[in-house]
Coordinates of C-alpha atoms and ligand atoms in Angstrom, one line a residue:
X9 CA 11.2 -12.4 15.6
X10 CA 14.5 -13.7 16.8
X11 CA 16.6 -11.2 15.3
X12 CA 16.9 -7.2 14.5
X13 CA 16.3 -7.2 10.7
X14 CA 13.6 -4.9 9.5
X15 CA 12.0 -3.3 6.8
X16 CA 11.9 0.5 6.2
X17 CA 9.0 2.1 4.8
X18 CA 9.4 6.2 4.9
X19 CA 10.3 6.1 0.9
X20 CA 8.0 3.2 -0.5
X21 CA 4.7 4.9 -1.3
X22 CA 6.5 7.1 -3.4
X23 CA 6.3 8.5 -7.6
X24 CA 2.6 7.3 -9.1
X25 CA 2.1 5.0 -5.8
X26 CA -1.1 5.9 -4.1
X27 CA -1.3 4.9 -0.3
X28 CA -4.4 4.1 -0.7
X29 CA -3.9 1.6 -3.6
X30 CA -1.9 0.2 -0.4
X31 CA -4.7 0.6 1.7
X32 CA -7.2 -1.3 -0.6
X33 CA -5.0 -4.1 -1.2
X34 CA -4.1 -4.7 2.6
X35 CA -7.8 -5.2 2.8
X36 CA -8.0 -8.4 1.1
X37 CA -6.0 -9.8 3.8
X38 CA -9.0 -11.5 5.5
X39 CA -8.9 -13.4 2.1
X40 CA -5.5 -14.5 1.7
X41 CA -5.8 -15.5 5.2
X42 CA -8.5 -18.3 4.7
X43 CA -6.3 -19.4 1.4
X44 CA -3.5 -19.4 3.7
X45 CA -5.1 -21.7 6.0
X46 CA -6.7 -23.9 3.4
X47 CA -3.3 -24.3 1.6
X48 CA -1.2 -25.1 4.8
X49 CA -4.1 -27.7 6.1
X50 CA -3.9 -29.3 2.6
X51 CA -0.1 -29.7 2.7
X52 CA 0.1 -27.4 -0.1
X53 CA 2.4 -25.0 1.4
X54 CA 5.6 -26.8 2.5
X55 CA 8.1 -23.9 1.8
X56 CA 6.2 -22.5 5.0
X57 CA 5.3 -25.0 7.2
X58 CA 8.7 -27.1 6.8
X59 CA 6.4 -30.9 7.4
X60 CA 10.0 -32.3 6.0
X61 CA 12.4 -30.9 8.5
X62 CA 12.2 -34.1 10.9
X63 CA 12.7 -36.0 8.2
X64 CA 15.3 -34.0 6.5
X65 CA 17.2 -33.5 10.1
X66 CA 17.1 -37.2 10.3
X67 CA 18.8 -38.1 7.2
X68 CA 20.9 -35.1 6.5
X69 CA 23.4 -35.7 9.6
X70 CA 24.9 -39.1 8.5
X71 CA 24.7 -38.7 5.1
X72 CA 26.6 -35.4 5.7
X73 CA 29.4 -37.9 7.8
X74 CA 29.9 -40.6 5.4
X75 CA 30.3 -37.4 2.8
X76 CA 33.1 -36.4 4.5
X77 CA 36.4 -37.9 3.6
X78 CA 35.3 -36.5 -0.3
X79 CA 37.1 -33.8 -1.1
X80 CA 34.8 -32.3 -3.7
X81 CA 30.9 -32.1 -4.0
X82 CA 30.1 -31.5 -8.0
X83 CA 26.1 -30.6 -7.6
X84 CA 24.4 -30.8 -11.7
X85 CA 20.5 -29.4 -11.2
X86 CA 19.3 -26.3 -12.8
X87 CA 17.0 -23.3 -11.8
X88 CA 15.6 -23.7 -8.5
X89 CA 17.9 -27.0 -8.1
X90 CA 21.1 -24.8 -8.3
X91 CA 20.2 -21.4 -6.8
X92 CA 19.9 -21.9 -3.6
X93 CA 22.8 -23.5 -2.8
X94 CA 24.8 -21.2 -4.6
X95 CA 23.9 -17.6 -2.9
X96 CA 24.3 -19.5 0.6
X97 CA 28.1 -20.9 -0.8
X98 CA 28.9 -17.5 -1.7
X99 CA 27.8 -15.8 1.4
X100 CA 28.7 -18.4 3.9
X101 CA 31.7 -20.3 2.3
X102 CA 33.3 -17.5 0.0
X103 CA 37.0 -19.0 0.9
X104 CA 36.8 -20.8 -2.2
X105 CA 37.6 -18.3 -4.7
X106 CA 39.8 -17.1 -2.7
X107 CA 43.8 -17.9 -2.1
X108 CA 45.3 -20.4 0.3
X109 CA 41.5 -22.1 0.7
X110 CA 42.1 -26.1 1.7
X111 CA 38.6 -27.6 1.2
X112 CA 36.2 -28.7 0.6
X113 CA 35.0 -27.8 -2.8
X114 CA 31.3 -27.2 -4.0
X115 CA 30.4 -26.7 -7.7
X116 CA 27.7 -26.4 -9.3
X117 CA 27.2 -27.0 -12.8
X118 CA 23.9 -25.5 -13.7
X119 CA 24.2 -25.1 -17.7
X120 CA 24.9 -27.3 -20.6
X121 CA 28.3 -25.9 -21.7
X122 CA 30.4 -28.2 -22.8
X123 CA 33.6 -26.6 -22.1
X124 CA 33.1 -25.8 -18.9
X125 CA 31.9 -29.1 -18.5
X126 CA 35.0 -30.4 -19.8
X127 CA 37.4 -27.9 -17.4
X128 CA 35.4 -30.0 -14.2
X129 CA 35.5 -33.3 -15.1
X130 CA 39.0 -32.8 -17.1
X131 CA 40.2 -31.4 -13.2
X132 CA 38.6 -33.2 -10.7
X133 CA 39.3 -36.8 -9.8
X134 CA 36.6 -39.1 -9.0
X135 CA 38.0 -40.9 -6.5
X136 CA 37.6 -38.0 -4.3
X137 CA 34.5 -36.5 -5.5
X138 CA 30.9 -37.0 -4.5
X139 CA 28.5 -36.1 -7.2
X140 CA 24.8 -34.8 -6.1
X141 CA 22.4 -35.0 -9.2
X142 CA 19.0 -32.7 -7.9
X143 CA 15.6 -32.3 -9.9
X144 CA 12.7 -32.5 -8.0
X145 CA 10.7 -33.6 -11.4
X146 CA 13.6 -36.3 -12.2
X147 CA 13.2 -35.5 -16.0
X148 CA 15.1 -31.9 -16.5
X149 CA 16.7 -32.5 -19.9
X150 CA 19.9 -30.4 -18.3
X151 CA 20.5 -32.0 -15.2
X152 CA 19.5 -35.6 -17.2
X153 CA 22.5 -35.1 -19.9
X154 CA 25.1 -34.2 -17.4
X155 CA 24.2 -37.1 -15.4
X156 CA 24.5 -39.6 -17.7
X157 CA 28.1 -37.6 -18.8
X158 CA 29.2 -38.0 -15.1
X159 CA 27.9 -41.4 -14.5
X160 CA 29.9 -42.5 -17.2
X161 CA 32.8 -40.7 -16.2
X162 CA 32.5 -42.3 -12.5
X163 CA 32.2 -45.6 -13.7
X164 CA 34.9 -46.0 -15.7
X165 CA 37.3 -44.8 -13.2
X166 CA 35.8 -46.3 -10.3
X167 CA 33.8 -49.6 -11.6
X168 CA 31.3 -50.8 -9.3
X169 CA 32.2 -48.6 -6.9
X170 CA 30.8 -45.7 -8.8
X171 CA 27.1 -45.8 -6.5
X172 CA 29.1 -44.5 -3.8
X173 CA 29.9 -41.1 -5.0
X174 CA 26.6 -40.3 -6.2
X175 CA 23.7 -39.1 -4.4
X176 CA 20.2 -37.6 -5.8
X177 CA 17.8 -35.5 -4.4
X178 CA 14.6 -35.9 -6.3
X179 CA 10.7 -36.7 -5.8
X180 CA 9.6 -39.1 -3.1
X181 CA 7.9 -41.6 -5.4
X182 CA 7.7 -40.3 -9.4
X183 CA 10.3 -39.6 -11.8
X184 CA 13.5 -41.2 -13.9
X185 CA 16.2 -40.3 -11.1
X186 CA 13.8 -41.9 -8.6
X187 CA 14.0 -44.8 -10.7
X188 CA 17.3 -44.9 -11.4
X189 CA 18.4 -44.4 -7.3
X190 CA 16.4 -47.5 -6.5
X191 CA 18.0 -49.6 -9.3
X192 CA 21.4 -48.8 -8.7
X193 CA 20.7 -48.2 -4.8
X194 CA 22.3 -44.4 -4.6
X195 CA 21.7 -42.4 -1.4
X196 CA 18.4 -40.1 -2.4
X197 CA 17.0 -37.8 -0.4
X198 CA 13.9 -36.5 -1.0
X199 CA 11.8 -33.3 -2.7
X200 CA 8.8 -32.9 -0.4
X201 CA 5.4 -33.0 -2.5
X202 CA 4.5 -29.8 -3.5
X203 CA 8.1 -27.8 -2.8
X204 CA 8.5 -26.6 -6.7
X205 CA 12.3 -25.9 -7.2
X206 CA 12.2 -22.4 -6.3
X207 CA 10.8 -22.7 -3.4
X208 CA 13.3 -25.4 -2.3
X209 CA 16.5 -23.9 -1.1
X210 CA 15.8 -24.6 2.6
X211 CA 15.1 -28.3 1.9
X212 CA 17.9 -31.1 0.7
X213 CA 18.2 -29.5 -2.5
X214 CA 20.0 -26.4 -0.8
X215 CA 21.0 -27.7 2.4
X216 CA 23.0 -30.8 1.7
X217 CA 25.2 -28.9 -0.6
X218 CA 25.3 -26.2 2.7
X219 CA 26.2 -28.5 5.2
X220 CA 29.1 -30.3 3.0
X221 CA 30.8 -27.1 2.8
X222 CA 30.1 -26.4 6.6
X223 CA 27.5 -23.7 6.6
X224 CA 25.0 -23.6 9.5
X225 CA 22.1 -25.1 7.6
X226 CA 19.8 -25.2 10.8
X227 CA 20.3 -22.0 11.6
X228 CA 19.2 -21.6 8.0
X229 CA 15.9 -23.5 8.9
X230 CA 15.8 -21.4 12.6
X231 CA 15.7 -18.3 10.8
X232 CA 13.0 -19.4 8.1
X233 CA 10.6 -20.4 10.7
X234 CA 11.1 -17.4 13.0
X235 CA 9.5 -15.6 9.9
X236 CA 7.0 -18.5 8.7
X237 CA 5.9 -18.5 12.7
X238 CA 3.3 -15.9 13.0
X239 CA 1.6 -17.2 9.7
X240 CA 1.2 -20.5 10.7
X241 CA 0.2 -19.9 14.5
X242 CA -3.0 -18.1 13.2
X243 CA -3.4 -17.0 9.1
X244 CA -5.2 -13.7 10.8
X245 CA -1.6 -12.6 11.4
X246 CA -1.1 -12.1 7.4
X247 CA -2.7 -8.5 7.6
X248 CA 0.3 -7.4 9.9
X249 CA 2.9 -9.6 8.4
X250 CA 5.8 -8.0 6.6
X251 CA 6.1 -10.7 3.4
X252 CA 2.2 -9.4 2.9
X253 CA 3.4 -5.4 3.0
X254 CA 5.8 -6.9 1.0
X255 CA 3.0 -8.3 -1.7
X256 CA 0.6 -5.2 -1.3
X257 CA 3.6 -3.1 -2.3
X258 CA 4.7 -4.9 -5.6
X259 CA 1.3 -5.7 -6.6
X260 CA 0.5 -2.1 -6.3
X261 CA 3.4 -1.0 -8.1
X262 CA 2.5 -3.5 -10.8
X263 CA -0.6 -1.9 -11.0
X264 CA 0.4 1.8 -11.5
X265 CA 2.8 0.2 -14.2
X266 CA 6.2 -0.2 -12.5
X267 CA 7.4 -2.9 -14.9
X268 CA 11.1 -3.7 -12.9
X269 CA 11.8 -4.2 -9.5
X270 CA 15.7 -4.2 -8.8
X271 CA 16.6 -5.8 -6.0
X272 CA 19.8 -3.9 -5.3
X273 CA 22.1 -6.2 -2.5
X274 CA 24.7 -3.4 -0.7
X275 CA 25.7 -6.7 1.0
X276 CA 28.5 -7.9 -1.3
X277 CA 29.1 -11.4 0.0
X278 CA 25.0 -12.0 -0.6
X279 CA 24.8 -10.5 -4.3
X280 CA 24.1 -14.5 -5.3
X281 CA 20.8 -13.9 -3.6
X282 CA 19.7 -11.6 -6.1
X283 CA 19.9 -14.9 -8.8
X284 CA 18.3 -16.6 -6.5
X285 CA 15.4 -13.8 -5.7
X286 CA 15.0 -13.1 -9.8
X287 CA 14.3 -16.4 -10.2
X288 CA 11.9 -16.9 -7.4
X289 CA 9.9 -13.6 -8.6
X290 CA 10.3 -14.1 -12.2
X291 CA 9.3 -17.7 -12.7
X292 CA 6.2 -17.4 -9.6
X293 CA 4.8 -14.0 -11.0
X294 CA 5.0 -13.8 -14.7
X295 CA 1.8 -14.8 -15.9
X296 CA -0.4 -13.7 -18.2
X297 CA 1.1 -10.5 -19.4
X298 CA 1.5 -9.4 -15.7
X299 CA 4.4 -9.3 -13.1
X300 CA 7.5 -6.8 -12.7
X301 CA 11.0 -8.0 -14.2
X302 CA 13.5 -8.7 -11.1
X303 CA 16.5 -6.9 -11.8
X304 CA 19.5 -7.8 -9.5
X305 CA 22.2 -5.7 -9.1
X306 CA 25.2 -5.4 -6.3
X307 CA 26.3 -2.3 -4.6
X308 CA 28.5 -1.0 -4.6
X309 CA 29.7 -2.4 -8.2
X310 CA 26.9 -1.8 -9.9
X311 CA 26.7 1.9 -9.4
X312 CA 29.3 2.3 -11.9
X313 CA 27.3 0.4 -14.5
X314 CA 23.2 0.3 -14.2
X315 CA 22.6 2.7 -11.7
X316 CA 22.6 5.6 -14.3
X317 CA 19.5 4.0 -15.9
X318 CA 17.9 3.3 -12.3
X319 CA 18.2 6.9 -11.5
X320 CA 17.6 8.4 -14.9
X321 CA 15.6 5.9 -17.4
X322 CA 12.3 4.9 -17.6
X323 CA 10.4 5.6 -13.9
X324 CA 9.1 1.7 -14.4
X325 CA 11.5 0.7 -11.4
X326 CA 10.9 0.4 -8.1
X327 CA 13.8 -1.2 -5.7
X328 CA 13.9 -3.6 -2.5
X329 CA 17.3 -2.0 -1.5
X330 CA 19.4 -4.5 0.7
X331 CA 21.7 -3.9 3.7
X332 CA 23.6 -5.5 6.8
X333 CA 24.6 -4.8 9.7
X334 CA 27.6 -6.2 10.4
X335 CA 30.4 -5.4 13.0
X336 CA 33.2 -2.9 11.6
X337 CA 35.8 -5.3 9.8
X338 CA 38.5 -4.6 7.7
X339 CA 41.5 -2.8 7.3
X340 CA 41.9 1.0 8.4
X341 CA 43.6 3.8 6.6
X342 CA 46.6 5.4 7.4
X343 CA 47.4 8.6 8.9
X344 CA 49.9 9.1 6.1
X345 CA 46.8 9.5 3.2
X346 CA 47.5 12.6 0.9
X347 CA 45.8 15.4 2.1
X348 CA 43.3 16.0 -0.6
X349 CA 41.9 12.0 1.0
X350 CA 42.5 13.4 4.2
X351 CA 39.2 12.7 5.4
X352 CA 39.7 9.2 5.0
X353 CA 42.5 8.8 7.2
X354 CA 41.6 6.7 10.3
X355 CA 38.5 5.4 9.2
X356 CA 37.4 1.6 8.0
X357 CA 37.7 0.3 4.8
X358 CA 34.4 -0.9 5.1
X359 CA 32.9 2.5 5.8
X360 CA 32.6 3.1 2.5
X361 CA 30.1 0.5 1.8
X362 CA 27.7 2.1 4.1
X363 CA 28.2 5.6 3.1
X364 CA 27.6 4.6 -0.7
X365 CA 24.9 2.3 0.3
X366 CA 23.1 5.7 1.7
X367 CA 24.2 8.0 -1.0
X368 CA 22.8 5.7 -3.7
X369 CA 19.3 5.0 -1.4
X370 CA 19.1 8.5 -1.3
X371 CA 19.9 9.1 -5.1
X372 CA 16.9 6.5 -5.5
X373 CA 14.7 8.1 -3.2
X374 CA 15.1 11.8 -5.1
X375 CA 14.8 10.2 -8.2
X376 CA 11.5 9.3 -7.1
X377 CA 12.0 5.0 -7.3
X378 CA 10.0 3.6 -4.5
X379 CA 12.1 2.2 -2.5
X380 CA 11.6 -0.4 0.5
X381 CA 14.9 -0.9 2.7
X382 CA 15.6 -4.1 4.0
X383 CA 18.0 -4.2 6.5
X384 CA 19.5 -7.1 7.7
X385 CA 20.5 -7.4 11.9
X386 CA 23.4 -9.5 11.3
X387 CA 24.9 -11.8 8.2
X388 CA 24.8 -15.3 10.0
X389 CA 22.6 -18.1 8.5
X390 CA 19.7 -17.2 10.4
X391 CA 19.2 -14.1 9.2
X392 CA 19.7 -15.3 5.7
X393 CA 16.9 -18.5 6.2
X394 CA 14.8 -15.3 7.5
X395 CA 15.3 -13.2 4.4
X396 CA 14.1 -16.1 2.2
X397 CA 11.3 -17.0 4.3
X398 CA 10.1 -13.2 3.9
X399 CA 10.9 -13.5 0.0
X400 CA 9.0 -16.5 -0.5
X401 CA 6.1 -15.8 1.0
X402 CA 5.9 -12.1 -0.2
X403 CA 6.1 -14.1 -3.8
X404 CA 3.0 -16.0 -3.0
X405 CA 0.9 -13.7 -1.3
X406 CA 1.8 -11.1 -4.3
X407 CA 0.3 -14.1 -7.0
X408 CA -2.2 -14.3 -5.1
X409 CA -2.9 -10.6 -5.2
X410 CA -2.3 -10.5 -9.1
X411 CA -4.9 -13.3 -9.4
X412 CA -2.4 -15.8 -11.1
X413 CA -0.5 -18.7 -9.8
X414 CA 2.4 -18.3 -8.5
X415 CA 3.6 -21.9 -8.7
X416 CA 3.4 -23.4 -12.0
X417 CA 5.6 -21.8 -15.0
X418 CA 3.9 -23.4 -18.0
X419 CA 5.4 -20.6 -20.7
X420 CA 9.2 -22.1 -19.7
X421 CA 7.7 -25.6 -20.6
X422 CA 7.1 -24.9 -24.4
X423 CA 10.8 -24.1 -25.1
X424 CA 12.1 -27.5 -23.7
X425 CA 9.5 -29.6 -25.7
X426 CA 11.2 -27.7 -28.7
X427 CA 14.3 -28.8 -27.6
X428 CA 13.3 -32.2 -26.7
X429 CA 12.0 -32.5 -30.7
X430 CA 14.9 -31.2 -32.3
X431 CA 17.4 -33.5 -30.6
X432 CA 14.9 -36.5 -31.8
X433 CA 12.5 -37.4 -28.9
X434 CA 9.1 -38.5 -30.2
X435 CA 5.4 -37.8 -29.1
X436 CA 6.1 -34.3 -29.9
X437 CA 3.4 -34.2 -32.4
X438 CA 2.4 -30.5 -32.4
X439 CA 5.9 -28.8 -31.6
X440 CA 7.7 -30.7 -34.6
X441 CA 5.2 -29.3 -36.8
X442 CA 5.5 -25.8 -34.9
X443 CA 9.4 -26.2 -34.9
X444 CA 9.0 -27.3 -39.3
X445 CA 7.1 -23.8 -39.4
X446 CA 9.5 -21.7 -37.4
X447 CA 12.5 -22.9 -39.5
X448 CA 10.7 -22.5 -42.7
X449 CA 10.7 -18.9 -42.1
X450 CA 13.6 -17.8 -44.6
X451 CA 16.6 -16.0 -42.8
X452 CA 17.5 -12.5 -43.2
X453 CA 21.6 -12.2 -42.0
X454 CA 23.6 -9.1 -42.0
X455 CA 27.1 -10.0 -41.0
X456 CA 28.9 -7.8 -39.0
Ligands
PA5_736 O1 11.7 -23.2 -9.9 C1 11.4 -24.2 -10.7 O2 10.4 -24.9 -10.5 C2 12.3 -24.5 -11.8 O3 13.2 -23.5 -12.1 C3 13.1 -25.8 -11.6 O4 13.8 -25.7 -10.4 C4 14.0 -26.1 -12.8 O5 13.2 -26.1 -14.0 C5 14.6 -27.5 -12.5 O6 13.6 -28.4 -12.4 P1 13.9 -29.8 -11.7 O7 14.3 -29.6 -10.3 O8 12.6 -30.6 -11.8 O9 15.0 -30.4 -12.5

C-alpha cells in the first residue's frame, strides 16, 4: 500500500474474545472470496471496483469550472447523500468555521428543520449560490421537500435563469430528480447502479461537493483503490486483507455479545468520520436482531463525557481506536509556565493529544475493551479515501460473515411510508390502517 497507515492488533483478542473464534471465522475466507469474485464480475460491487471513475473524472473537471465564480454550494441529500461530504469538509476544509475564512462555502442541509432552513435561505443570496440536490433513489421525502422549497426560492429571484444554479446527482436512468433534470435540463451527474448511499462518498455524491471547496478528491480516489487493489487483482487475497481481520473481529465480537463498537477518532479534524462510519455500520449490519451499535466519539473531548461508561459500564463495547500521524504543529509553551506545570514547558501543544490518546488506549486496554488501533501514516486525502475503502469493505465482508445483507435497510423504510400517509400520500393501504391503530392507543402524559 501506498502509504504507512496500519492496524495494531496486540489488544484485540481480548475480554470474552477467543482467538480461535478468530481463527474459525478467517477460515471462511475461501468463501467470501468466490462471493467477492462473483459480486465484482456482476458489477455488484462498485464501492470497490470504482467502474465510474472515468466517467466521473470526465465530468467532474468542467462542471467543477463553470461552478466556480459561485460563491456558495448549499448541498440538500440526507443519510449516505450528506455524510460523506461532510467528514471530508471538516477534515480537509475546516477554515469555514473558523475566523477571517474568504470562501467558498459548503452547507449541507441534511434535516427537515424549518428554522435552520430558514437561517440559509434567509442568508444566502441566490445569485451567487449553486444548489446540489443528491439522492441516488430520486424519491427521499427529505431531500424532495427542500427541493421544491429551494427551487422556488431560486426562481423567483432569478427567473429563468434558476437551471443554472442547480445541479443533481441522482440515478442514471430511474427516479423523480432524474426526471425532473431532463425536463428542466439541470447539470446531473450520476449514482452508479448498485452504489447505495452509504457506500457513495467516493463517487459524485461526496466528491463534487470536495472538489468545490478545493479538497484533493483524486487523491481521495488514489487512496481508496490503493486499499480495494489487492482484492480485486485476485479475491484469494481476502484471507490476508485487513478490511477482512477487520470483519472476523466484529463478527466475533458480535458473537460473544459485544453489543457496541465505539469508534473513538483521537484525530480531531476527522471526528465527522465517525457520522459517517455509524451510519455505514449501522444501516449495512443491523439486521435481524444482529449487529453491534457504532458509537462515535472524539478524543480527546469525549473523555470528559462517555469515556467513564466505556471504561466502567457494561463490557458490551469493543473500540476501533483512531490515530494520525501528523508532523508536530502548533504552538509551544513557555519557559515562564508555573512550576507545578513545569513539565510542560518547551513542549508542543499538540503533544497532548498523543499522550491522552495513549493514556485512554491504555485505560481501554486494562479495562479489558478489545481494542483494534488504527493508525493513520499521514492526514492528506489519500489516506482518508484509504480509511474508507478499509471501512467499507470490512462492513461487507462482516454482513457477509453475520449471514445478512449488508446493503438493503428495509426496517428504515416502514417509518417513511408512515410519514408519507400521515402528510396525505395515497396507496398506503396497510400503514394508514397501522398508523389509525397506533393513534388509537390512548395517551398516558405526565407533565413535567
Ligand atoms: O445509505 C443509504 O442507503 C441511505 O442512508 C440513503 O443514503 C438515504 O436514505 C438517502 O437516500 P437517497 O440518496 O436515495 O435520497
Amino acid at each position: 500500500m501506498e502509504h504507512s497507515s496500519y492496524l495494531e492488533w496486540s489488544r484485540a483478542w481480548m475480554g470474552r474474545l477467543d482467538p480461535a473464534d478468530g481463527k474459525a471465522l478467517a477460515g471462511r475466507a475461501p468463501e467470501l472470496a468466490e462471493r467477492l469474485r462473483a459480486g465484482v464480475a456482476a458489477g455488484e460491487m462498485p464501492f470497490l471496483n470504482m467502474p465510474y471513475r472515468a466517467r466521473l473524472e470526465a465530468a467532474l473537471p468542467p462542471l467543477l469550472e463553470r461552478l466556480k465564480p459561485f460563491r456558495h454550494m448549499l448541498v440538500l441529500g440526507i443519510g449516505g447523500s450528506a455524510l460523506g461530504a461532510r467528514a471530508m469538509q471538516r477534515a480537509f476544509a475546516p477554515g469555514q468555521d473558523g475566523p477571517g475564512y474568504a470562501g467558498p462555502w459548503l452547507w449541507i442541509a441534511d434535516n427537515v428543520c424549518a428554522e435552520q432552513f430558514e437561517a440559509l435561505l434567509g442568508k444566502l443570496k441566490p445569485e451567487e449560490t449553486v444548489v446540489v440536490c443528491i439522492s441516488k433513489s430520486g424519491g427521499t421525502i427529505e431531500t424532495l421537500a427542500q427541493y421544491f422549497l429551494v427551487r422556488a426560492w431560486l426562481e423567483k429571484a432569478l427567473g429563468d435563469a434558476w437551471p443554472g444554479h442547480m445541479v443533481v446527482v441522482t440515478d442514471e436512468r430511474k427516479g423523480y430528480l432524474r426526471q425532473e433534470a431532463a425536463a428542466r435540463s439541470l447539470d446531473a451527474l450520476e449514482v452508479p447502479d448498485y452504489l447505495g448511499g452509504r457506500y457513495s462518498a467516493l463517487s459524485a455524491v461526496g466528491l463534487l461537493p470536495a472538489g468545490f471547496i478545493g479538497i484533493d478528491w483524486r487523491a481521495l480516489l488514489d487512496g481508496a483503490a490503493s486499499v480495494a487493489r489487492p482484492l480485486l487483482d485476485d479475491p484469494a487475497n481476502i484471507a490476508r486483507h485487513p478490511a477482512f481481520s477487520l470483519a472476523c473481529w466484529a463478527r466475533a465480537l458480535e458473537e460473544r455479545d459485544y453489543s457496541q463498537l465505539i469508534f473513538f477518532c483521537y484525530i480531531p479534524q476527522w471526528a465527522a468520520y465517525g457520522q459517517w462510519f455509524a451510519q455505514l455500520w449501522a444501516e449495512s449490519l443491523g439486521k435481524d436482531g444482529k449487529g453491534s451499535l457504532p458509537v462515535p466519539a472524539t478524543g480527546v473531548t469525549d473523555q470528559h463525557s462517555v469515556n467513564q461508561m466505556f471504561l466502567d459500564g457494561p463490557r458490551n463495547k469493543g473500540c476501533l481506536f483512531l490515530t494520525g500521524g501528523q508532523p508536530r504543529s502548533g504552538r509551544l509553551f513557555g519557559q515562564d509556565l508555573p512550576d507545578q506545570w513545569a513539565w510542560l514547558r518547551g513542549k508542543a501543544f499538540d503533544s497532548l493529544l498523543d499522550a491522552e490518546a495513549l493514556g485512554t488506549r491504555m485505560a481501554l486496554c486494562k479495562s479489558g475493551v478489545p481494542l483494534v488501533h488504527v493508525h493513520m501514516g499521514n492526514l492528506r486525502e489519500h489516506a482518508a479515501g484509504s480509511l474508507m475503502m478499509l471501512l467499507e469493505a470490512a462492513t461487507i465482508f462482516t454482513g457477509w460473515l453475520m449471514g445478512i445483507n449488508p446493503v438493503d435497510q428495509p426496517a428504515v423504510e416502514l417509518g417513511k411510508r408512515i410519514a408519507n400517509t400521515r402528510l396525505g400520500a395515497t396507496g398506503y393501504v396497510q400503514e394508514a390502517a397501522d398508523l389509525g391503530a397506533f393513534l388509537a392507543v390512548p395517551e398516558e402524559r405526565q407533565a413535567f
